[in-house]
Coordinates of C-alpha atoms in Angstrom, one line a residue:
M107 CA -45.1 -5.4 58.6
K108 CA -41.8 -3.4 58.5
I109 CA -38.6 -3.2 56.3
R110 CA -35.7 -4.2 58.7
R111 CA -32.5 -2.2 58.8
F112 CA -29.7 -4.2 58.3
S113 CA -25.9 -3.2 58.2
A114 CA -25.0 -5.8 55.6
A115 CA -27.9 -6.0 53.5
A116 CA -31.2 -4.8 52.6
A117 CA -34.0 -6.7 50.9
A118 CA -36.7 -6.2 48.2
V119 CA -40.0 -4.5 48.6
A120 CA -41.6 -6.2 45.6
A121 CA -42.7 -9.4 44.7
G122 CA -40.3 -11.8 42.7
A123 CA -37.1 -11.3 45.0
L124 CA -34.2 -13.2 44.2
V125 CA -34.0 -16.5 45.8
L126 CA -30.5 -17.9 46.3
T127 CA -31.3 -21.2 46.8
A128 CA -34.4 -23.5 47.5
C129 CA -34.8 -26.3 50.0
S130 CA -36.9 -28.8 51.4
S131 CA -40.5 -28.8 53.4
P132 CA -40.3 -28.1 56.9
A133 CA -42.4 -31.2 57.3
Q134 CA -39.5 -33.2 57.4
Q135 CA -38.2 -34.6 61.0
S136 CA -35.2 -36.0 62.7
E137 CA -34.7 -37.4 65.8
I138 CA -31.7 -36.1 67.9
E139 CA -28.9 -39.2 68.6
E140 CA -26.3 -36.9 70.1
T141 CA -26.0 -33.3 71.2
T142 CA -25.2 -31.0 68.3
S143 CA -24.6 -27.3 68.1
V144 CA -24.1 -24.8 65.4
N145 CA -22.1 -21.5 65.3
V146 CA -23.5 -18.6 62.9
G147 CA -21.3 -15.5 62.4
W148 CA -23.6 -12.3 62.4
N149 CA -22.5 -8.8 61.7
E150 CA -24.6 -6.9 64.4
P151 CA -25.1 -7.5 68.1
F152 CA -28.6 -8.7 69.4
R153 CA -30.4 -6.0 71.5
S154 CA -33.9 -6.4 72.2
T155 CA -36.6 -9.4 72.2
N156 CA -39.1 -7.1 71.4
N157 CA -38.5 -6.5 67.3
L158 CA -41.8 -4.5 67.1
T159 CA -40.2 -1.3 68.5
A160 CA -38.5 1.3 66.6
N161 CA -35.2 0.1 68.7
G162 CA -36.0 -3.5 68.3
N163 CA -36.7 -3.3 64.6
A164 CA -33.4 -4.8 63.2
T165 CA -32.5 -8.0 61.2
T166 CA -30.2 -9.1 64.2
N167 CA -33.3 -9.0 66.5
A168 CA -35.7 -10.5 64.1
N169 CA -33.5 -13.6 63.4
I170 CA -33.5 -14.4 67.2
V171 CA -37.1 -13.7 67.4
Y172 CA -37.8 -16.0 64.6
L173 CA -35.9 -18.7 66.5
T174 CA -37.6 -18.3 69.9
T175 CA -41.4 -17.8 69.0
S176 CA -43.8 -19.2 66.4
F177 CA -45.6 -17.7 63.3
F178 CA -49.0 -18.2 61.6
N179 CA -47.2 -18.3 58.4
Y180 CA -43.8 -17.7 56.8
Y181 CA -42.1 -17.5 53.5
D182 CA -40.7 -20.6 52.2
G183 CA -37.7 -21.3 49.8
D184 CA -39.7 -19.9 47.2
L185 CA -41.0 -16.8 48.6
N186 CA -44.4 -18.6 48.7
L187 CA -46.6 -17.9 51.8
A188 CA -46.9 -21.0 53.8
K189 CA -49.0 -21.4 57.1
N190 CA -47.9 -23.4 60.1
E191 CA -51.4 -25.2 61.0
D192 CA -49.2 -27.0 63.5
F193 CA -49.3 -23.6 65.6
G194 CA -52.7 -22.2 64.9
T195 CA -55.0 -21.2 62.0
Y196 CA -56.5 -17.9 60.5
E197 CA -59.5 -17.4 58.2
V198 CA -61.3 -14.4 56.8
V199 CA -64.8 -14.2 58.1
S200 CA -66.1 -11.4 56.1
E201 CA -64.8 -9.5 53.3
D202 CA -66.9 -6.5 53.7
P203 CA -65.7 -5.2 56.2
L204 CA -62.3 -7.1 56.2
T205 CA -62.8 -9.7 59.3
V206 CA -60.1 -12.0 60.1
K207 CA -60.2 -14.8 62.9
Y208 CA -56.8 -15.9 64.4
T209 CA -56.7 -19.0 66.7
V210 CA -53.7 -20.4 68.6
N211 CA -53.9 -24.4 69.0
E212 CA -54.2 -25.9 72.2
G213 CA -51.1 -26.7 74.1
V214 CA -49.1 -23.7 72.8
T215 CA -47.3 -22.2 75.6
W216 CA -44.4 -20.0 76.6
S217 CA -41.3 -21.5 78.1
D218 CA -42.7 -20.9 81.5
G219 CA -45.5 -23.0 81.0
T220 CA -48.1 -20.0 80.3
A221 CA -50.6 -20.4 77.3
V222 CA -50.0 -18.5 74.3
D223 CA -53.5 -16.9 73.6
A224 CA -55.8 -13.9 72.9
A225 CA -54.3 -11.6 75.4
D226 CA -51.0 -11.9 73.4
M227 CA -52.6 -11.1 70.3
I228 CA -54.7 -8.2 72.1
L229 CA -51.2 -6.8 73.0
F230 CA -49.6 -7.3 69.6
W231 CA -52.6 -5.2 68.1
G232 CA -53.0 -2.4 71.0
A233 CA -49.2 -1.7 71.2
Q234 CA -49.2 -1.0 67.3
N235 CA -51.9 1.1 67.4
D236 CA -51.5 4.6 67.7
K237 CA -54.9 5.2 68.9
F238 CA -53.8 4.6 72.3
D239 CA -50.8 7.1 72.4
T240 CA -51.4 10.4 74.1
V241 CA -47.9 11.8 73.1
A242 CA -46.6 12.3 69.8
A243 CA -43.5 10.2 68.2
S244 CA -42.1 13.8 67.3
D245 CA -42.3 14.9 71.0
V246 CA -40.8 11.6 72.2
E247 CA -36.6 11.5 73.2
T248 CA -34.5 8.6 73.3
D249 CA -31.6 7.8 75.5
D250 CA -28.1 6.3 74.6
E251 CA -29.4 3.0 74.8
G252 CA -32.6 3.7 72.3
N253 CA -35.0 3.4 75.1
A254 CA -37.9 6.1 74.8
I255 CA -38.5 8.7 77.3
V256 CA -41.9 10.1 77.7
G257 CA -43.6 12.1 81.0
D258 CA -45.5 10.3 84.0
G259 CA -48.4 9.1 82.9
Q260 CA -48.1 9.6 79.0
V261 CA -48.7 6.7 76.9
Y262 CA -46.4 6.1 73.8
F263 CA -46.0 2.7 72.6
D264 CA -42.7 3.1 70.4
S265 CA -44.4 1.5 67.1
S266 CA -47.0 2.0 65.0
S267 CA -47.9 -0.5 62.3
P268 CA -50.5 1.0 59.6
A269 CA -52.3 -2.4 59.5
M270 CA -53.1 -2.7 63.1
T271 CA -53.8 1.1 63.4
A272 CA -56.5 0.3 60.7
I273 CA -58.2 -1.6 63.3
S274 CA -60.0 0.6 65.8
E275 CA -62.6 -1.7 67.3
F276 CA -61.4 -4.2 70.3
P277 CA -61.2 -7.8 69.1
E278 CA -63.5 -10.2 69.6
I279 CA -62.1 -12.8 71.9
G280 CA -63.1 -16.5 71.7
D281 CA -62.6 -20.1 71.6
D282 CA -61.7 -20.1 75.5
G283 CA -59.3 -17.3 75.3
R284 CA -57.3 -18.7 72.4
S285 CA -59.0 -16.8 69.5
V286 CA -59.3 -13.3 68.3
T287 CA -61.2 -11.7 65.6
Y288 CA -60.2 -8.0 63.9
V289 CA -62.3 -6.3 62.1
Y290 CA -60.6 -3.4 59.7
D291 CA -62.0 -0.2 59.3
T292 CA -60.5 -0.3 55.7
P293 CA -59.2 -3.1 53.9
R294 CA -55.5 -3.8 53.7
S295 CA -53.8 -5.8 50.8
D296 CA -51.3 -7.1 53.2
W297 CA -53.3 -8.3 56.1
E298 CA -52.2 -11.7 56.0
V299 CA -48.4 -11.0 56.6
S300 CA -49.4 -7.9 59.0
M301 CA -50.5 -10.1 62.0
N302 CA -48.4 -13.3 61.5
Q303 CA -47.7 -14.0 65.1
P304 CA -49.2 -13.5 68.6
S305 CA -46.5 -11.2 69.9
P306 CA -42.8 -11.4 70.3
V307 CA -43.0 -10.7 74.2
A308 CA -45.5 -12.5 76.8
A309 CA -48.7 -10.3 77.6
H310 CA -48.6 -11.9 81.2
V311 CA -44.9 -10.7 81.6
V312 CA -45.8 -7.2 80.5
G313 CA -48.9 -7.0 82.8
K314 CA -46.4 -8.4 85.9
L315 CA -43.9 -5.9 85.4
A316 CA -46.0 -3.0 84.3
L317 CA -48.9 -3.4 86.8
G318 CA -47.4 -5.7 89.4
I319 CA -49.6 -8.6 88.9
D320 CA -47.6 -11.9 89.5
D321 CA -50.9 -14.2 88.3
P322 CA -50.4 -14.9 84.8
A323 CA -54.1 -15.1 84.3
E324 CA -54.9 -11.9 86.2
A325 CA -51.9 -10.1 84.5
K326 CA -53.3 -11.0 81.0
K327 CA -56.9 -9.9 82.0
A328 CA -55.5 -6.6 83.4
V329 CA -53.3 -6.1 80.1
E330 CA -56.6 -6.8 77.9
D331 CA -58.7 -4.5 80.0
A332 CA -56.3 -1.9 79.8
F333 CA -56.8 -1.7 76.0
E334 CA -60.5 -2.3 75.9
N335 CA -61.2 0.4 78.3
N336 CA -58.5 2.7 77.0
D337 CA -57.2 2.9 80.5
A338 CA -54.4 5.8 80.3
A339 CA -53.0 5.3 83.8
A340 CA -52.7 1.4 83.0
L341 CA -51.7 1.8 79.5
A342 CA -48.8 4.2 80.3
K343 CA -47.2 1.5 82.4
I344 CA -47.7 -1.1 80.0
A345 CA -46.5 1.1 77.2
D346 CA -43.2 1.8 79.1
T347 CA -42.6 -1.6 79.8
W348 CA -43.3 -2.9 76.3
T349 CA -41.1 -0.2 74.7
N350 CA -38.2 -0.5 77.1
A351 CA -38.2 -3.3 79.5
F352 CA -37.2 -5.9 76.5
N353 CA -34.0 -4.2 75.7
F354 CA -30.8 -5.9 76.7
T355 CA -27.2 -6.4 75.5
S356 CA -26.3 -9.4 77.9
L357 CA -28.1 -12.0 79.3
P358 CA -30.7 -10.6 81.9
D359 CA -31.0 -11.7 85.3
D360 CA -34.9 -12.0 84.9
P361 CA -35.8 -15.0 82.5
D362 CA -39.1 -13.4 81.7
L363 CA -37.4 -10.8 79.4
Y364 CA -36.4 -13.7 77.3
L365 CA -39.1 -16.1 77.3
S366 CA -40.0 -18.2 74.1
Y367 CA -42.5 -20.3 72.4
G368 CA -40.5 -21.3 69.5
P369 CA -38.2 -23.9 68.8
Y370 CA -35.3 -22.6 70.9
V371 CA -34.7 -20.5 74.1
I372 CA -31.9 -17.9 74.6
S373 CA -29.7 -19.5 77.3
D374 CA -26.6 -17.5 77.3
Y375 CA -25.5 -13.9 76.0
V376 CA -22.1 -12.2 76.3
E377 CA -22.2 -8.4 75.3
N378 CA -20.7 -7.9 72.0
Q379 CA -19.5 -11.6 71.7
Y380 CA -22.0 -14.3 71.4
L381 CA -25.8 -15.5 71.8
T382 CA -26.7 -18.9 72.5
L383 CA -30.1 -20.5 72.0
T384 CA -30.8 -24.3 73.3
R385 CA -33.8 -26.2 72.2
N386 CA -37.1 -25.7 73.6
E387 CA -38.0 -29.3 74.7
D388 CA -41.6 -28.6 75.4
Y389 CA -42.0 -27.5 71.4
N390 CA -44.0 -29.2 69.1
W391 CA -46.0 -27.0 67.2
G392 CA -44.0 -26.2 64.0
P393 CA -41.0 -27.6 62.4
E394 CA -38.6 -29.3 64.5
P395 CA -35.0 -28.6 64.6
K396 CA -32.4 -31.2 64.2
V397 CA -29.5 -29.4 66.3
D398 CA -29.8 -29.0 70.0
S399 CA -28.2 -25.6 70.2
I400 CA -27.3 -22.3 67.8
T401 CA -24.7 -19.9 69.0
V402 CA -24.6 -16.5 67.0
R403 CA -21.5 -14.8 66.9
Y404 CA -20.8 -11.2 66.4
T405 CA -18.4 -9.0 64.5
E406 CA -19.1 -6.1 62.2
D407 CA -15.8 -6.8 60.2
P408 CA -16.6 -9.2 57.3
L409 CA -13.0 -10.5 57.0
A410 CA -13.1 -11.3 60.5
S411 CA -16.2 -13.6 59.9
V412 CA -14.3 -15.6 57.1
T413 CA -11.5 -15.9 59.4
A414 CA -13.6 -17.3 62.2
L415 CA -15.1 -19.8 59.4
Q416 CA -11.6 -21.0 58.6
N417 CA -10.8 -21.5 61.8
G418 CA -14.0 -23.5 62.8
E419 CA -15.3 -21.0 65.5
V420 CA -18.3 -20.4 63.2
D421 CA -20.1 -22.9 60.8
L422 CA -22.4 -20.7 58.8
I423 CA -21.9 -16.9 57.7
A424 CA -23.6 -14.3 55.5
P425 CA -21.0 -11.6 55.4
Q426 CA -21.0 -8.5 53.4
S427 CA -19.3 -9.4 50.1
S428 CA -15.9 -8.1 48.8
V429 CA -13.1 -9.0 46.7
D430 CA -11.2 -10.0 49.8
V431 CA -14.2 -12.1 51.3
L432 CA -14.6 -13.8 48.0
A433 CA -10.9 -14.7 47.3
T434 CA -10.4 -15.8 50.8
L435 CA -13.3 -18.0 50.8
D436 CA -12.2 -19.5 47.6
G437 CA -9.2 -20.8 49.2
I438 CA -10.7 -22.6 52.3
D439 CA -10.8 -26.5 52.0
G440 CA -14.1 -27.9 53.3
V441 CA -16.0 -24.6 52.9
S442 CA -18.9 -24.1 50.4
Y443 CA -20.1 -20.7 49.2
S444 CA -22.5 -19.1 47.0
S445 CA -22.4 -15.7 45.6
A446 CA -25.4 -13.9 43.8
P447 CA -27.1 -10.4 43.9
E448 CA -29.5 -10.0 46.9
G449 CA -32.9 -8.3 47.0
T450 CA -31.2 -5.9 49.2
Y451 CA -30.0 -2.2 48.8
E452 CA -27.9 0.8 50.1
H453 CA -29.2 4.0 50.4
V454 CA -28.4 7.6 52.1
D455 CA -31.4 9.0 54.0
L456 CA -31.5 12.9 55.3
T457 CA -32.8 14.1 58.4
F458 CA -35.5 16.7 58.2
D459 CA -36.6 17.3 61.9
N460 CA -33.2 17.9 63.9
G461 CA -32.5 21.7 63.4
G462 CA -29.8 20.6 61.1
P463 CA -28.7 21.8 57.4
F464 CA -31.9 19.8 56.1
D465 CA -34.2 21.2 58.4
P466 CA -36.9 24.1 57.4
A467 CA -36.8 25.0 61.1
T468 CA -33.0 26.0 60.7
Y469 CA -33.9 28.4 58.0
G470 CA -37.0 30.0 60.0
G471 CA -39.4 27.6 58.5
D472 CA -38.4 28.0 54.8
A473 CA -39.3 24.7 53.5
E474 CA -38.1 25.6 49.9
K475 CA -34.7 27.0 50.9
A476 CA -34.3 23.5 53.0
R477 CA -35.1 21.4 50.3
K478 CA -32.6 23.1 48.0
V479 CA -29.9 22.2 50.4
R480 CA -30.9 18.8 50.5
E481 CA -30.9 18.6 46.8
A482 CA -27.6 20.3 46.5
F483 CA -26.2 17.5 49.0
L484 CA -28.0 14.8 47.1
K485 CA -26.4 15.8 43.8
T486 CA -22.8 15.5 45.2
I487 CA -23.2 11.7 46.2
P488 CA -21.0 9.7 43.9
R489 CA -23.2 6.7 43.2
Q490 CA -21.7 5.7 40.2
E491 CA -18.0 6.0 41.6
I492 CA -19.2 4.0 44.4
I493 CA -20.7 1.1 41.7
E494 CA -17.3 1.0 39.8
K495 CA -14.8 1.1 42.8
L496 CA -16.8 -0.9 45.1
I497 CA -19.4 -3.3 43.5
Q498 CA -18.6 -4.0 40.0
P499 CA -15.4 -6.0 41.1
L500 CA -17.9 -8.3 42.8
Q501 CA -20.4 -8.3 40.1
E502 CA -19.2 -7.0 36.5
D503 CA -22.9 -5.8 35.3
A504 CA -24.1 -4.1 38.9
T505 CA -25.7 -0.9 38.4
T506 CA -27.2 1.8 40.5
R507 CA -30.7 1.1 42.3
D508 CA -33.2 3.8 41.2
S509 CA -36.3 2.8 42.4
F510 CA -37.3 3.4 46.4
L511 CA -39.9 0.6 46.3
I512 CA -39.4 -1.7 43.4
V513 CA -36.5 -4.2 43.2
P514 CA -34.4 -4.2 40.0
G515 CA -35.7 -6.9 37.6
A516 CA -39.3 -6.5 38.8
P517 CA -41.7 -6.3 35.6
S518 CA -42.4 -2.6 36.7
Y519 CA -38.8 -1.3 37.6
D520 CA -38.2 0.2 34.4
E521 CA -41.4 2.1 33.8
V522 CA -41.2 3.5 37.5
V523 CA -37.4 4.6 37.0
A524 CA -38.4 6.1 33.7
N525 CA -41.0 8.4 35.3
N526 CA -40.0 8.7 38.9
G527 CA -37.4 11.6 38.6
S528 CA -34.3 9.7 40.0
D529 CA -32.5 10.8 36.9
A530 CA -31.7 14.0 39.0
W531 CA -29.1 11.7 40.7
A532 CA -27.7 10.0 37.7
D533 CA -24.6 11.8 37.7
V534 CA -22.6 13.8 40.2
D535 CA -23.4 17.6 39.6
I536 CA -21.0 19.8 41.5
E537 CA -21.7 23.1 39.9
G538 CA -25.5 22.4 40.1
A539 CA -24.9 21.8 44.0
K540 CA -23.3 25.1 44.1
A541 CA -25.9 27.1 42.3
L542 CA -28.7 25.6 44.4
L543 CA -26.5 26.7 48.0
A544 CA -26.3 30.3 46.3
E545 CA -29.8 30.3 45.3
A546 CA -30.6 29.2 48.8
G547 CA -28.4 31.9 50.3
V548 CA -26.6 29.3 52.5
T549 CA -23.1 30.0 53.7
T550 CA -20.3 27.6 53.1
P551 CA -19.1 25.1 54.3
V552 CA -22.5 23.5 55.3
D553 CA -21.5 21.0 58.2
V554 CA -23.4 17.6 57.5
R555 CA -23.0 14.8 60.1
F556 CA -22.9 11.7 58.5
L557 CA -24.0 8.3 60.4
Y558 CA -22.6 4.7 59.2
G559 CA -21.2 1.4 60.7
K560 CA -17.6 2.4 61.6
S561 CA -15.9 -0.7 61.2
N562 CA -17.7 -2.0 58.3
V563 CA -14.8 -1.3 55.5
R564 CA -17.2 -0.9 52.8
R565 CA -19.1 1.6 54.5
A566 CA -16.1 3.4 55.4
N567 CA -15.0 3.4 52.1
E568 CA -18.5 5.0 50.9
F569 CA -18.1 7.6 53.5
Q570 CA -14.8 8.6 52.1
L571 CA -15.9 8.9 48.5
I572 CA -19.3 10.7 49.5
S573 CA -17.1 13.1 51.8
A574 CA -14.7 13.8 49.1
S575 CA -17.2 14.6 46.7
A576 CA -19.5 16.6 48.7
S577 CA -16.5 18.8 49.9
Q578 CA -16.2 20.2 46.2
A579 CA -19.6 21.9 46.5
G580 CA -18.9 23.2 49.8
F581 CA -20.2 20.6 52.2
N582 CA -17.9 19.8 55.3
V583 CA -19.2 16.2 56.0
I584 CA -18.2 15.1 59.3
D585 CA -17.5 11.6 60.2
N586 CA -20.4 10.1 62.7
G587 CA -19.4 6.5 62.2
D588 CA -20.6 4.3 65.0
D589 CA -20.6 0.4 65.4
N590 CA -24.0 1.3 67.4
W591 CA -25.5 2.8 64.3
G592 CA -28.7 1.0 64.8
T593 CA -29.7 2.4 68.2
I594 CA -28.9 6.0 66.9
L595 CA -31.0 5.9 64.0
G596 CA -33.9 8.2 64.4
T597 CA -32.3 10.0 67.5
G598 CA -31.6 13.2 65.7
T599 CA -27.9 13.5 66.4
Y600 CA -26.8 13.2 62.8
D601 CA -27.9 14.7 59.3
A602 CA -27.5 11.9 57.0
S603 CA -27.1 8.2 57.3
L604 CA -26.0 5.4 55.2
F605 CA -27.4 1.7 55.8
G606 CA -29.4 -1.0 54.3
W607 CA -33.0 -2.0 54.2
Q608 CA -34.1 -5.7 54.6
S609 CA -37.8 -6.5 53.9
T610 CA -40.1 -9.0 55.7
N611 CA -42.5 -9.6 53.0
T612 CA -43.0 -9.3 49.3
F613 CA -45.8 -6.6 49.3
I614 CA -45.1 -3.0 48.1
L615 CA -46.8 -2.0 51.5
N616 CA -43.7 -3.2 53.2
A617 CA -42.0 0.3 52.7
E618 CA -44.9 2.3 53.9
A619 CA -43.7 2.9 57.2
N620 CA -40.1 4.1 56.0
Y621 CA -42.1 7.4 54.1
V622 CA -45.4 7.9 55.7
T623 CA -45.7 10.6 58.4
G624 CA -44.9 9.1 61.8
G625 CA -43.6 5.9 60.3
Q626 CA -41.7 3.6 62.5
N627 CA -39.0 3.3 59.9
N628 CA -39.1 7.1 59.0
Y629 CA -36.0 8.1 61.2
G630 CA -35.6 11.3 59.5
G631 CA -38.9 12.7 60.1
Y632 CA -40.2 13.0 56.8
S633 CA -43.6 14.2 56.0
N634 CA -46.0 15.0 52.9
P635 CA -49.6 14.7 53.1
E636 CA -50.0 13.9 49.6
V637 CA -47.4 11.0 49.9
D638 CA -49.5 9.9 52.8
A639 CA -52.7 9.8 50.8
L640 CA -50.9 7.9 48.0
W641 CA -50.1 5.1 50.9
A642 CA -53.8 5.3 51.6
E643 CA -54.5 4.0 48.0
V644 CA -51.8 1.6 47.9
A645 CA -53.2 -0.1 50.9
T646 CA -56.5 -1.1 49.5
N647 CA -55.6 -1.6 45.9
T648 CA -55.1 -5.1 44.3
D649 CA -54.6 -3.7 40.7
S650 CA -51.1 -4.2 39.4
D651 CA -51.0 -1.5 37.0
K652 CA -52.5 0.9 39.7
E653 CA -49.9 -0.2 42.0
T654 CA -47.2 0.7 39.3
E655 CA -48.8 4.1 38.8
L656 CA -49.1 4.8 42.6
A657 CA -45.3 3.6 43.2
T658 CA -44.3 6.3 40.6
Q659 CA -46.3 8.9 42.0
I660 CA -45.0 8.3 45.6
E661 CA -41.4 8.1 44.0
Q662 CA -41.8 11.3 42.1
K663 CA -42.7 13.3 45.3
L664 CA -39.9 11.4 47.3
N665 CA -37.1 12.7 44.8
Q666 CA -38.8 16.1 44.5
D667 CA -38.5 16.4 48.2
A668 CA -34.8 15.5 48.2
F669 CA -35.6 12.5 50.5
G670 CA -32.7 10.7 50.1
V671 CA -30.7 8.3 47.4
N672 CA -30.6 4.7 46.7
I673 CA -27.5 3.4 45.5
F674 CA -27.2 0.0 45.0
Q675 CA -28.1 -3.7 45.2
F676 CA -26.0 -5.7 47.2
P677 CA -23.8 -8.6 45.9
G678 CA -24.5 -11.2 48.3
V679 CA -22.5 -14.4 49.6
V680 CA -23.4 -17.3 51.9
A681 CA -20.6 -19.6 53.3
H682 CA -20.6 -22.7 55.4
R683 CA -18.5 -25.6 56.4
D684 CA -19.4 -28.5 54.7
V685 CA -20.1 -30.4 57.6
L686 CA -23.3 -28.3 58.2
E687 CA -25.8 -29.8 55.8
G688 CA -29.4 -28.2 54.8
V689 CA -28.1 -24.4 54.4
S690 CA -30.1 -22.3 52.5
T691 CA -31.4 -18.7 52.3
I692 CA -34.1 -16.2 51.0
A693 CA -33.8 -12.7 50.2
L694 CA -36.4 -11.8 52.9
S695 CA -35.8 -11.5 56.6
P696 CA -34.7 -14.0 58.4
T697 CA -32.4 -15.0 55.3
I698 CA -29.9 -17.8 56.4
F699 CA -32.2 -18.7 59.4
W700 CA -35.2 -19.2 57.6
N701 CA -35.0 -23.0 57.3
Y702 CA -33.3 -23.7 60.7
W703 CA -35.1 -27.3 60.8
D704 CA -33.2 -28.4 57.9
W705 CA -30.1 -27.9 59.6
E706 CA -27.9 -30.8 60.6
I707 CA -24.3 -32.2 61.1
S708 CA -22.9 -34.9 59.1
A709 CA -23.0 -38.4 60.5
D710 CA -19.2 -38.5 60.8
D711 CA -18.8 -35.0 62.0
S712 CA -19.7 -32.9 65.3
I713 CA -19.6 -29.1 65.8
E714 CA -18.5 -28.0 68.9
A715 CA -18.9 -24.7 70.4
P716 CA -15.7 -22.7 71.1
T717 CA -15.3 -21.5 74.8
A718 CA -15.8 -17.7 75.3
T719 CA -12.5 -17.3 75.8
E720 CA -11.5 -18.7 72.2
T721 CA -13.4 -15.7 70.8
E722 CA -12.5 -12.5 73.2

């Protein structure tokens, strides 16, 4: 699975991530006696029902996918992996080679009545397996909406999951088309979370849109056959549809683009304002919700979220924490909130392959020259100043985060940090940065285009501090702030980026796609064969001591290569109106949405959704 980019937070990539609160089991059910709705504030607009693509891989999309699909397993309030056997089952058939069978229960259907089955699981596997691609990710361009652009007849699925790529053999289909059995070429220590649902988008819809086949059964078979036979002509069309067709920023005319097999179905979406989900009346294969509809309302401004909560326009928020946010929440009657460090972190990544200041190609292929420029820039980032001015007012004991892979407080964190070379970024070193630029023979000023969430106040403050510091060493940090930063990641139109990661599971392999060559989350084009080889070892390792050793070696190379730098763990806050009960959160995606089945309205209160005009 993948770490999701998240503009307000990013989560732990090691076991033992912080749990803010615990809550009840999903087995508890409740009858709806009257129509109820809940409004949730979120910071970034939804943009894709396919959260497996590079463009779709964002927490804001994962939240909606979580509410509109079903999973073989999920993380509970204590970060234990819980099975949902009302939906389906999975079992290890063989340990050598690792062979796992997944079966969807009878009666599970998409919201158009079509069965969820093996075809969807074949699509999940094939679309994330780079064996079918005929063009490399480095040769693919994207448009302004984040859609991948390839030549006619070329096959490119804009996703590559290392776990799915580890399965080269076409899966066996059984149980009247409801099961598939995967045989892994090499074991994967994270197999149980790598294939945790059939697919976020329907195979029969992909077959219909890509191949012009209206009959669902025929469309599914065509998709299966295309992968089984490696039919490049059919796969080119399937890949284009899977990658691009499910991206949208307002409600599409075609309901096939937002089918559901989960507790809710998307029913309305107004661009940059709100998205509404209503109960899926046919759903009975998992935790049953107690509220009839959920409306997610979008604003990048944390204080605007608090104001919306105060005005009753939203009922639940998880805004980026700040002194003003906490002070305002503290004075609102009828609102409860909790704050604690999150299992999330802020970071700056550099771009290696865009012809910019950190790309060897800019210097005639001189990799060492480019590395010195990267190192010089990272030496100017005022991590401690950012902590002291922006984070310690919220959390007095806040310190820098110094590991790429291990969350502070985890048993191996101190050992990894002591040996990973992160001390190179402990203090701002302007003179050292100048010396490196001089050694590299680079003329200053060096332009660095810097991407971040423009309307995010804390991010804007971070940018100002970084820009002021870097300028002292000869860098001209250009403001490329943009509220659509999520769709811009990976386009090569910037040289440095500031955002956060949020994890989807507790395995260290969760971070592999950030750093491995061609990884889905490797937006800067970083590549080091030695790092790739270390990740291959991590994939099959089950020894915790060995994992610490491997993590240290990976981080040593990331720091030596001046990949980027981490800054801080996020101080978190979750707030809700008291009339909304059952609110909880976990440190992993989907955070505050994880236990939607526990949400309910107090008996004496009701929460009505504001009309669109009230929030425009």
